[in-house]
mmCIF file of C-alpha atoms in Angstrom:
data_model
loop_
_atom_site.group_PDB
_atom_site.id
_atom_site.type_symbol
_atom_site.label_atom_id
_atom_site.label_comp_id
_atom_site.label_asym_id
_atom_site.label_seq_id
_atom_site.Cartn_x
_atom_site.Cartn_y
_atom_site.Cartn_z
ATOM 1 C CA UNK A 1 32.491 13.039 53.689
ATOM 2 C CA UNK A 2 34.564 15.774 51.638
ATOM 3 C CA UNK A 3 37.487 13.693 51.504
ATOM 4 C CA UNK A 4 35.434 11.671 48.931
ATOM 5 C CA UNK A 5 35.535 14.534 46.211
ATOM 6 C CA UNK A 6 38.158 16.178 44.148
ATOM 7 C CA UNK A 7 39.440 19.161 45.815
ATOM 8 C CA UNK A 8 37.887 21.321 43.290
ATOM 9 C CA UNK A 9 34.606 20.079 43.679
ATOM 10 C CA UNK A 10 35.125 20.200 48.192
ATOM 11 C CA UNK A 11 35.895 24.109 47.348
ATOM 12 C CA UNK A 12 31.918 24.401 45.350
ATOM 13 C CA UNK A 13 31.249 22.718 48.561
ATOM 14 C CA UNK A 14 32.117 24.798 50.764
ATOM 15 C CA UNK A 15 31.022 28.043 48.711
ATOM 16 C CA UNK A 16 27.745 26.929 48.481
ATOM 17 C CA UNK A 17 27.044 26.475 52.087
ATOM 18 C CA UNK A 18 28.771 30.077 52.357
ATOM 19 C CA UNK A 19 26.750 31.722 49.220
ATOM 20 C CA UNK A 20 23.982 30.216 50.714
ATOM 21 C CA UNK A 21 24.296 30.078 54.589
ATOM 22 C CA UNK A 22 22.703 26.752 54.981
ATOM 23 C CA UNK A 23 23.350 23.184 55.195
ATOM 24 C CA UNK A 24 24.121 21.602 51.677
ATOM 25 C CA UNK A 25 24.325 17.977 52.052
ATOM 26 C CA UNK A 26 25.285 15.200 49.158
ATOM 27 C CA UNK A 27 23.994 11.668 48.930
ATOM 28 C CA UNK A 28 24.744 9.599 46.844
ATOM 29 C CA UNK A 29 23.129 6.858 45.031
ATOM 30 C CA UNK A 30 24.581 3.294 44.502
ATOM 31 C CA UNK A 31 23.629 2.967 40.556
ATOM 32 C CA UNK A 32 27.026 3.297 38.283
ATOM 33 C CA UNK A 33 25.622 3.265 34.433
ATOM 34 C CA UNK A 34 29.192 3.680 33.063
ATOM 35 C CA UNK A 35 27.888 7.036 31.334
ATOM 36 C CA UNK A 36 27.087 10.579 32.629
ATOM 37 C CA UNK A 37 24.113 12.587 31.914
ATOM 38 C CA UNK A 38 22.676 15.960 33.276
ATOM 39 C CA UNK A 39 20.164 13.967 34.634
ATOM 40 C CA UNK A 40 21.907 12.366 36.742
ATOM 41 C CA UNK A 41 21.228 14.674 40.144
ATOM 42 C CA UNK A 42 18.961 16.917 41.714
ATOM 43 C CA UNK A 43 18.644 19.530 44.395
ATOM 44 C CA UNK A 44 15.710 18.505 46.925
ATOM 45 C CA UNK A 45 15.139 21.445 49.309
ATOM 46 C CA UNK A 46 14.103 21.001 52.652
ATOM 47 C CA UNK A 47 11.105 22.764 54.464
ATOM 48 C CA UNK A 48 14.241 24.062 56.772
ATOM 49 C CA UNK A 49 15.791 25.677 54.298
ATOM 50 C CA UNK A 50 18.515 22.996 53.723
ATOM 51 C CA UNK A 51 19.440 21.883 50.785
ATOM 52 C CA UNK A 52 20.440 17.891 50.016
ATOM 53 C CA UNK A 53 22.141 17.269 46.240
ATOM 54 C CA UNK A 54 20.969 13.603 45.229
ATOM 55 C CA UNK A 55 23.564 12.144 42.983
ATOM 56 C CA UNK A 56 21.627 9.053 41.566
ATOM 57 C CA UNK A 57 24.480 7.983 39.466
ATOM 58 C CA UNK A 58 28.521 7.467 40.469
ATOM 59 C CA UNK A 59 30.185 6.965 37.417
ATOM 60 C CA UNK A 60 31.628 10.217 37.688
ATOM 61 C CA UNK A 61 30.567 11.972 41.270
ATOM 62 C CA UNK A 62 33.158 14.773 40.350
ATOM 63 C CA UNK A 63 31.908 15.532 37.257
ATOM 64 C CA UNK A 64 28.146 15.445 38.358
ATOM 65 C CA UNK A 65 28.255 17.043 41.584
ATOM 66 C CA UNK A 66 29.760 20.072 40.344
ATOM 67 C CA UNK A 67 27.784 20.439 37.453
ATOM 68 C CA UNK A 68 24.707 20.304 40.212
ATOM 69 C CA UNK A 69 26.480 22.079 42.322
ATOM 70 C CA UNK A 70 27.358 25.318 39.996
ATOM 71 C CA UNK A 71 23.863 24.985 39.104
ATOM 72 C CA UNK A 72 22.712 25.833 42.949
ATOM 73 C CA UNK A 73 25.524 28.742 42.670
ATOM 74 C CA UNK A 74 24.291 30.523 39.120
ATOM 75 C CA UNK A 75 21.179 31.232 40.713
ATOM 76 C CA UNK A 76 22.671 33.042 43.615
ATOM 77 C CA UNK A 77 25.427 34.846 41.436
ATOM 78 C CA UNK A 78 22.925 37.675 39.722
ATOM 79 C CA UNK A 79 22.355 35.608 36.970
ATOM 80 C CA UNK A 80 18.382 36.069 35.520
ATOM 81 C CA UNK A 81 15.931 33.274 36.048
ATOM 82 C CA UNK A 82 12.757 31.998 34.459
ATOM 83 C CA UNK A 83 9.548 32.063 36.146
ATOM 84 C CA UNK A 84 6.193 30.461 35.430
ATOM 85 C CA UNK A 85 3.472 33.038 35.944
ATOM 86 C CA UNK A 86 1.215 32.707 33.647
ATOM 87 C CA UNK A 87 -0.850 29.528 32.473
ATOM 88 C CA UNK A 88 -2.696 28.319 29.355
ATOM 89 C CA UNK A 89 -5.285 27.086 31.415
ATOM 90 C CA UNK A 90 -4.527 23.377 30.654
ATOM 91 C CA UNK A 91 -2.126 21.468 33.034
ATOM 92 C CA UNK A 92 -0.859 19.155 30.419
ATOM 93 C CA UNK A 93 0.131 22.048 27.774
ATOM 94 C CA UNK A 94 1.519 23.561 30.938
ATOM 95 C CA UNK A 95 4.212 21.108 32.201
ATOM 96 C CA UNK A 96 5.298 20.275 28.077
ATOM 97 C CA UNK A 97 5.641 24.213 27.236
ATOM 98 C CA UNK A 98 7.076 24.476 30.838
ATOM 99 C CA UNK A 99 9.495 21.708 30.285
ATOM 100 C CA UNK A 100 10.487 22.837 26.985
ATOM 101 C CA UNK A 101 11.625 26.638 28.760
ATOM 102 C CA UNK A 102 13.795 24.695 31.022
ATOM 103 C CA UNK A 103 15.965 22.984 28.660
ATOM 104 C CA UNK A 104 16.615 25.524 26.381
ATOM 105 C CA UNK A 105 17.193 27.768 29.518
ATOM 106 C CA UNK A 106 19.549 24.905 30.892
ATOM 107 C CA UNK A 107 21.297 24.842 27.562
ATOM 108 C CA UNK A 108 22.627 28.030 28.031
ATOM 109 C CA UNK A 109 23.100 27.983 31.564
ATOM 110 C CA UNK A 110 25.466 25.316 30.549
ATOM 111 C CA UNK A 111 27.399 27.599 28.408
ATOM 112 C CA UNK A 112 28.872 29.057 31.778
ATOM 113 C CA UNK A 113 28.467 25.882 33.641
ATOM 114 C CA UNK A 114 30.871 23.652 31.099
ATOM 115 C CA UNK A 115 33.254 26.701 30.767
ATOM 116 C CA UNK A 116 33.746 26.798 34.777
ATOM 117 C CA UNK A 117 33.845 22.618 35.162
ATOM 118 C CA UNK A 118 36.940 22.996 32.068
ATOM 119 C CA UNK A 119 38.736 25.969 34.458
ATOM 120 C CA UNK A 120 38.536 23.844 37.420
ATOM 121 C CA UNK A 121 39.934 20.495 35.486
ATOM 122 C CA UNK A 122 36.412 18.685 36.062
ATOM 123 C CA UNK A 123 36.519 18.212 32.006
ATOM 124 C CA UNK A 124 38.702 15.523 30.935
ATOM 125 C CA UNK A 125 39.041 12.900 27.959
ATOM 126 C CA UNK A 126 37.618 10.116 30.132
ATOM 127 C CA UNK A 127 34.401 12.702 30.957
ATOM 128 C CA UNK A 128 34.018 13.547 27.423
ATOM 129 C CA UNK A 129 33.770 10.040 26.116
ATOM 130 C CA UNK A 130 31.346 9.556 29.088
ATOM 131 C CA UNK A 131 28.927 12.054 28.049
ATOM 132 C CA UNK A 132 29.002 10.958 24.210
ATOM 133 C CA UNK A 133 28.465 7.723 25.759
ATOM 134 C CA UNK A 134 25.334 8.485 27.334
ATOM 135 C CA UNK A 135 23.988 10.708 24.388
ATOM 136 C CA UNK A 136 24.355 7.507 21.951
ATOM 137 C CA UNK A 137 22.584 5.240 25.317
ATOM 138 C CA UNK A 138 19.245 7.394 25.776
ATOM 139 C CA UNK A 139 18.292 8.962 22.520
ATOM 140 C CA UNK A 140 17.537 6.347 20.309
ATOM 141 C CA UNK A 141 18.231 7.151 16.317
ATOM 142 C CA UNK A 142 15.481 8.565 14.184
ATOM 143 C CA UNK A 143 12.330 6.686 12.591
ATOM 144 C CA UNK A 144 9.926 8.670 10.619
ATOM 145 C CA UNK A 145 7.262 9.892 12.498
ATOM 146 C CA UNK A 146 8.072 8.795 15.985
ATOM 147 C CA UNK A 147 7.164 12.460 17.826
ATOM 148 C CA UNK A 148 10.587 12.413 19.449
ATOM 149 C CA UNK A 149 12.239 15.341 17.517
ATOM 150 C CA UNK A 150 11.869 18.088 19.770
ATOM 151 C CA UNK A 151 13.449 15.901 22.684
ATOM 152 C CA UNK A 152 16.307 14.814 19.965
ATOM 153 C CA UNK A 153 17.162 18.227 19.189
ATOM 154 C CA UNK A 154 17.404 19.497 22.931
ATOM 155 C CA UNK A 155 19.516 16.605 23.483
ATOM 156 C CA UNK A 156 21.736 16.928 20.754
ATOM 157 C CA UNK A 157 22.191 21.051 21.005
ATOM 158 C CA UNK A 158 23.327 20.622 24.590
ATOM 159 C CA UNK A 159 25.481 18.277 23.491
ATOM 160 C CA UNK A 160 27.073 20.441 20.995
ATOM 161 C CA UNK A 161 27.234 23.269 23.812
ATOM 162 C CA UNK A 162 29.195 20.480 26.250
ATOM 163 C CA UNK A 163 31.802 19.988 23.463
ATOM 164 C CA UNK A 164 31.753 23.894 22.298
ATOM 165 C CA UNK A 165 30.575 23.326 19.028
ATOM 166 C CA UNK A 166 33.483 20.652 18.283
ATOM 167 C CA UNK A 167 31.595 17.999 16.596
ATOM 168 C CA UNK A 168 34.454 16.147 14.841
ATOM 169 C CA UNK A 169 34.617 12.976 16.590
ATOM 170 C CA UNK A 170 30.489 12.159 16.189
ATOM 171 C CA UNK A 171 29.672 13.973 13.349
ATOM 172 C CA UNK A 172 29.323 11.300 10.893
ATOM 173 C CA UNK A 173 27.375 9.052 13.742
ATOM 174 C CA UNK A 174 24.987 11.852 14.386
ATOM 175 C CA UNK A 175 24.383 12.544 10.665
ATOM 176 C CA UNK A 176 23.451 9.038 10.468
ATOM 177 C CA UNK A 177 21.470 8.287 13.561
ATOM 178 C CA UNK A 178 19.937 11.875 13.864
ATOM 179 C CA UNK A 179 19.928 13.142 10.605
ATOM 180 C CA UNK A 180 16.674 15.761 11.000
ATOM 181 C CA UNK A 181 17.647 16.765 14.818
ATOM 182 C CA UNK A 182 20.978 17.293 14.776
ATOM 183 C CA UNK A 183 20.637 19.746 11.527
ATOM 184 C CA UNK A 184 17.984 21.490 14.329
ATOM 185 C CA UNK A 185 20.623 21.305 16.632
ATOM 186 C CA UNK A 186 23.494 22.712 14.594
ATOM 187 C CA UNK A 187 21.289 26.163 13.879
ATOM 188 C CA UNK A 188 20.037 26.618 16.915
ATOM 189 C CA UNK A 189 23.536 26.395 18.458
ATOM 190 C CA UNK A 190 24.592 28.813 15.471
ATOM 191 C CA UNK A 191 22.593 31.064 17.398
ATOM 192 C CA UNK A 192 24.463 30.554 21.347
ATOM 193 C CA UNK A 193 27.305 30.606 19.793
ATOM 194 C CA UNK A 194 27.056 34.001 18.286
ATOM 195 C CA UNK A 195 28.370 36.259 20.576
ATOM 196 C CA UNK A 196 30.089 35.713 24.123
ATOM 197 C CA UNK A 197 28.185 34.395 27.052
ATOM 198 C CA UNK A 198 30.100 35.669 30.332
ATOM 199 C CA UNK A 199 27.349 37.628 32.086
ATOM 200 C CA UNK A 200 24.063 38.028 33.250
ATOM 201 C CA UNK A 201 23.191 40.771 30.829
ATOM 202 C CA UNK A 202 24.820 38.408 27.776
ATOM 203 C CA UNK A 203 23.640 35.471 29.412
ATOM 204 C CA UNK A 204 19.566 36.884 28.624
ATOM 205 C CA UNK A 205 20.425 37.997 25.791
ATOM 206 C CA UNK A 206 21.274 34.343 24.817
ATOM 207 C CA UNK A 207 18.162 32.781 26.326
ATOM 208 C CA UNK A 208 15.906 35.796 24.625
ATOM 209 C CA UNK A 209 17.496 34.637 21.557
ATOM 210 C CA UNK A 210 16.895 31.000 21.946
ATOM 211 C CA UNK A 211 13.885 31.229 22.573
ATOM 212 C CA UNK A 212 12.688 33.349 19.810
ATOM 213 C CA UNK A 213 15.012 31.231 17.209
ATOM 214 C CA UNK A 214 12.626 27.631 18.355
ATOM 215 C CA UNK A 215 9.792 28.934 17.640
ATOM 216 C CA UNK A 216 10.575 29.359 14.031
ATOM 217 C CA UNK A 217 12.582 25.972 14.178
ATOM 218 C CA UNK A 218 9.494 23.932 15.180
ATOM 219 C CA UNK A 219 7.566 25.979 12.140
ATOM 220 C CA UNK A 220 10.711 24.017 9.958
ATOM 221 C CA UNK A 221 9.056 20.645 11.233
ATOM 222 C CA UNK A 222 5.330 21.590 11.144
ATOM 223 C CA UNK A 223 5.311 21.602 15.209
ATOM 224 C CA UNK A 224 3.570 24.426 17.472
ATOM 225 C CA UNK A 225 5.144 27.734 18.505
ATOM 226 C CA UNK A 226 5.640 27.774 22.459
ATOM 227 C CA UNK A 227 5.266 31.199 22.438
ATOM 228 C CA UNK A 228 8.223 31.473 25.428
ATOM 229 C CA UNK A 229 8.536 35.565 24.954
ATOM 230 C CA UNK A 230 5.286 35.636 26.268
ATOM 231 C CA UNK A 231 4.382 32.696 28.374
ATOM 232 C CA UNK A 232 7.835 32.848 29.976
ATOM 233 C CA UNK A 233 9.110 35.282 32.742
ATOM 234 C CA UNK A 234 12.821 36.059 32.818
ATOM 235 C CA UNK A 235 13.962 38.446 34.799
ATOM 236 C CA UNK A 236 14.987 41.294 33.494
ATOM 237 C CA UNK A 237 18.992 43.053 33.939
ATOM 238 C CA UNK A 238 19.718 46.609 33.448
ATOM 239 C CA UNK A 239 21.936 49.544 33.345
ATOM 240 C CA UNK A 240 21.899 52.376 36.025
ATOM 241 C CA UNK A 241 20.785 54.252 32.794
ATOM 242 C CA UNK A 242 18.126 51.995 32.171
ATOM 243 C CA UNK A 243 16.505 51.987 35.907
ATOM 244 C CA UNK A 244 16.475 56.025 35.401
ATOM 245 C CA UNK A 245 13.853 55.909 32.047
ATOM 246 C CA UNK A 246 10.735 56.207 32.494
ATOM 247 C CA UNK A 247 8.621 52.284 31.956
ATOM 248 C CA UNK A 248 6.923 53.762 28.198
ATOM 249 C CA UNK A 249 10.627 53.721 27.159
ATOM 250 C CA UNK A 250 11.677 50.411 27.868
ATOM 251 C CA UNK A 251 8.756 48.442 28.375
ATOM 252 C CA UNK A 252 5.170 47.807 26.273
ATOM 253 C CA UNK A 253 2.286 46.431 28.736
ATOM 254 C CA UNK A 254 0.184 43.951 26.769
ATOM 255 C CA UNK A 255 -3.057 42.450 27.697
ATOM 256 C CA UNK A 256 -2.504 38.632 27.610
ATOM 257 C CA UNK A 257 -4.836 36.180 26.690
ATOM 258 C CA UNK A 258 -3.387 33.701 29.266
ATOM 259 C CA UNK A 259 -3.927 34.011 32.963
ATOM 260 C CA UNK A 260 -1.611 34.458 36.264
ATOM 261 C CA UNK A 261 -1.081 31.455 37.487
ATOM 262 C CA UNK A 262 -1.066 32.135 41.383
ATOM 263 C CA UNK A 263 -5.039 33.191 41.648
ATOM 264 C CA UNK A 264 -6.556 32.736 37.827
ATOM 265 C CA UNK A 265 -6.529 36.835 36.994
ATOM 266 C CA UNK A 266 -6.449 38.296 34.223
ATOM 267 C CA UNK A 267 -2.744 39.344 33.165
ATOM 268 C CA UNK A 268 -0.582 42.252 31.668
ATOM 269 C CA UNK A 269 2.543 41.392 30.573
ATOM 270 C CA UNK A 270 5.707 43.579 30.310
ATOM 271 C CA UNK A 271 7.238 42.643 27.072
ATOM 272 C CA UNK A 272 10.465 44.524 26.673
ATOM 273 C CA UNK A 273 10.184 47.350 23.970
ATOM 274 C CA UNK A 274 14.062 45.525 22.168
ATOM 275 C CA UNK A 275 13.327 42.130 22.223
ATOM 276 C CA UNK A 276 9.503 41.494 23.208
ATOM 277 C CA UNK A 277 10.509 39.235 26.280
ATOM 278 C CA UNK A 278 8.202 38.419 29.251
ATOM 279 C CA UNK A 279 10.063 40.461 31.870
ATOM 280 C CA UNK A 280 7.133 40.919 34.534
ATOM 281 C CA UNK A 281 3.428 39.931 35.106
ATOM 282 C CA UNK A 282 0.980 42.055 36.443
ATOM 283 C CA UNK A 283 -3.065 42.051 37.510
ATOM 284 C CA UNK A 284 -5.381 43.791 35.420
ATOM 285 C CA UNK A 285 -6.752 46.633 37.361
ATOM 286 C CA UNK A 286 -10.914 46.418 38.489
ATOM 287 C CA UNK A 287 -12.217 48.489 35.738
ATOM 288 C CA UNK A 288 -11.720 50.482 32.519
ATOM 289 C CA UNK A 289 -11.716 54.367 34.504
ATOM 290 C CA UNK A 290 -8.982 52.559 37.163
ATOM 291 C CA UNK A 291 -7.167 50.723 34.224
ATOM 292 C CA UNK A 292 -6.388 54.170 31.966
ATOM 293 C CA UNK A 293 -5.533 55.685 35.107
ATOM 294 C CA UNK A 294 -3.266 52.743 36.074
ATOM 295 C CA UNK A 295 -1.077 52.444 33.262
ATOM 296 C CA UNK A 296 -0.736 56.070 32.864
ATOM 297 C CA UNK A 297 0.825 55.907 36.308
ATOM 298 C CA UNK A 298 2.818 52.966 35.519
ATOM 299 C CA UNK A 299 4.651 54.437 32.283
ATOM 300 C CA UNK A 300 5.021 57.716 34.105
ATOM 301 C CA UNK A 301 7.266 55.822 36.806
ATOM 302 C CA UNK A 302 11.187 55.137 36.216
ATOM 303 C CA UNK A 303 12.025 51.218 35.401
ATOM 304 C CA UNK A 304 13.649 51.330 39.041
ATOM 305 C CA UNK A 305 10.571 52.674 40.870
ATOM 306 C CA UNK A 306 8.391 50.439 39.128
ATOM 307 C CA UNK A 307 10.419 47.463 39.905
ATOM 308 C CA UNK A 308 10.740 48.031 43.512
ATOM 309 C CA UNK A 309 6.448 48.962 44.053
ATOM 310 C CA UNK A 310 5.785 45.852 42.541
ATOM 311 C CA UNK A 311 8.300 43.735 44.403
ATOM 312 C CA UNK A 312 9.968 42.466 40.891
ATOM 313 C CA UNK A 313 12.837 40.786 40.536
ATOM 314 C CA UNK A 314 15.620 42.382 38.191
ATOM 315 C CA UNK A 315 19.466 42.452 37.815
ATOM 316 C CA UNK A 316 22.111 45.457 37.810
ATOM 317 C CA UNK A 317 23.778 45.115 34.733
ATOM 318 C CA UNK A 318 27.596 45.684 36.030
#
């Protein structure tokens, strides 16, 4: 079955299944669109464990297995993840606010995803005018009022992050077709682009800042905050310096007026004292006398400590 495959893309292969020590199987579909998007595979995990990668379109298996398949490795390589532990209380608001954290996370994930599919020679002319191809085939040009912008702009920033800012050969055509979203999508990517992404400590940082540059975006188009640096959890990465200070130095713990997700409780949030991101959920203790007494504890303990009582995930920033 690996004969199929570049040889690049049989070596993500074979890491996977050692990163991971299971079975990571590929099927493929029989659809060929004669364009490439990211949606064009999944990971389905088994109740075993194993892990099948469903590639439901082969114009360009190479190209779209390894981008799922890097995908699959990012999350075992120490790099932070998002986690949904709190809830508005309505499903619906849920899953869009929900959905919305996942792209701009994937955005950025792409970042390092596009950079390692260009090192391993996955990235070529033909792939490029794929992708534009399949940008210009699923997001349909603007009308006024149509209630599409927000998935426009996504759309459009990740493509800018696929072709590293280098918008010369669609420019005009996305001025024209897109003029509101890609003007979204150009200052939002201002803000990726800032600084280097080649870590898990830079690659938060990047996310933190996404998300706190929407929110004032969708403000620009008389849309709803999401709120992400508090409805989102991202895992948090720090320094051996930072794991040694006590919890009141890094972190503030805010009552929330949403609710943990698992069992309906009323939640706490760690916001992180720099840049106000989600980085951990926690019960409210039973009563006021137990509560002072709680959090007194809680900033009294070391970031490490804390971490490790609680059984929350974090990163060692190398």
């Amino acid at each position: 079955m690996t004969e199929e495959y570049a040889p690049a893309v049989n070596k993500l292969i074979d890491e996977a299944r050692h990163v991971l020590k299971r079975k990571v199987m590929v099927q493929l579909g029989t659809k060929a669109v004669g364009y490439i998007r990211h949606g064009q595979s999944r990971q389905v995990e088994h109740p075993d464990g194993d892990i099948t990668i469903n590639v439901t379109d082969t114009t360009n298996v190479d190209y779209t297995l390894s981008h799922e398949l890097l995908h699959l490795l990012l999350a075992h390589h120490d790099y932070p993840q998002i986690r949904f532990d709190l809830t508005t209380g309505k499903d619906m608001m849920d899953r869009q606010l929900w959905a919305t954290a996942i792209e701009l996370y994937n955005v950025v994930t792409h970042v390092i995803i596009g950079a390692q599919q260009r090192d391993l020679g996955l990235v070529d002319e033909q792939v490029r005018e794929q992708y534009l191809e399949g940008i210009l085939a699923e997001i349909p040009a603007e009308e006024k009022d149509d209630h599409m912008i927000v998935f426009r702009v996504l759309a459009l920033l990740d493509t800018l992050v696929f072709f590293e800012g280098e918008s010369a050969r669609f420019e005009q055509q996305f001025e024209r077709q897109y003029p509101q979203a890609f003007a979204g999508a150009r200052e939002l990517y201002a803000v990726i682009a800032a600084k280097p992404i080649d870590s898990p400590f830079t690659f938060r940082r990047a996310v933190v800042n996404l998300f706190a540059a929407f929110d004032p975006w969708l403000a620009s188009v008389g849309l709803q905050p999401t709120n992400h640096n508090q409805l989102i959890t991202l895992d948090g990465v720090f320094s051996k310096r930072q794991e040694r200070l006590e919890m009141r130095q890094v972190f503030e713990i805010l009552h929330s007026e949403l609710n943990i997700r698992a069992n309906g409780q009323s939640a706490y949030i760690g916001l992180g004292k720099n840049d106000q991101q989600n980085t951990f959920v926690i019960a409210a203790p039973a009563g006021e006398t137990e509560s002072a007494a709680y959090f007194k504890k809680i900033y009294d303990q070391s970031v490490q400590t804390f971490m490790q009582e609680q059984h929350i995930t974090f990163i060692e920033r190398k």
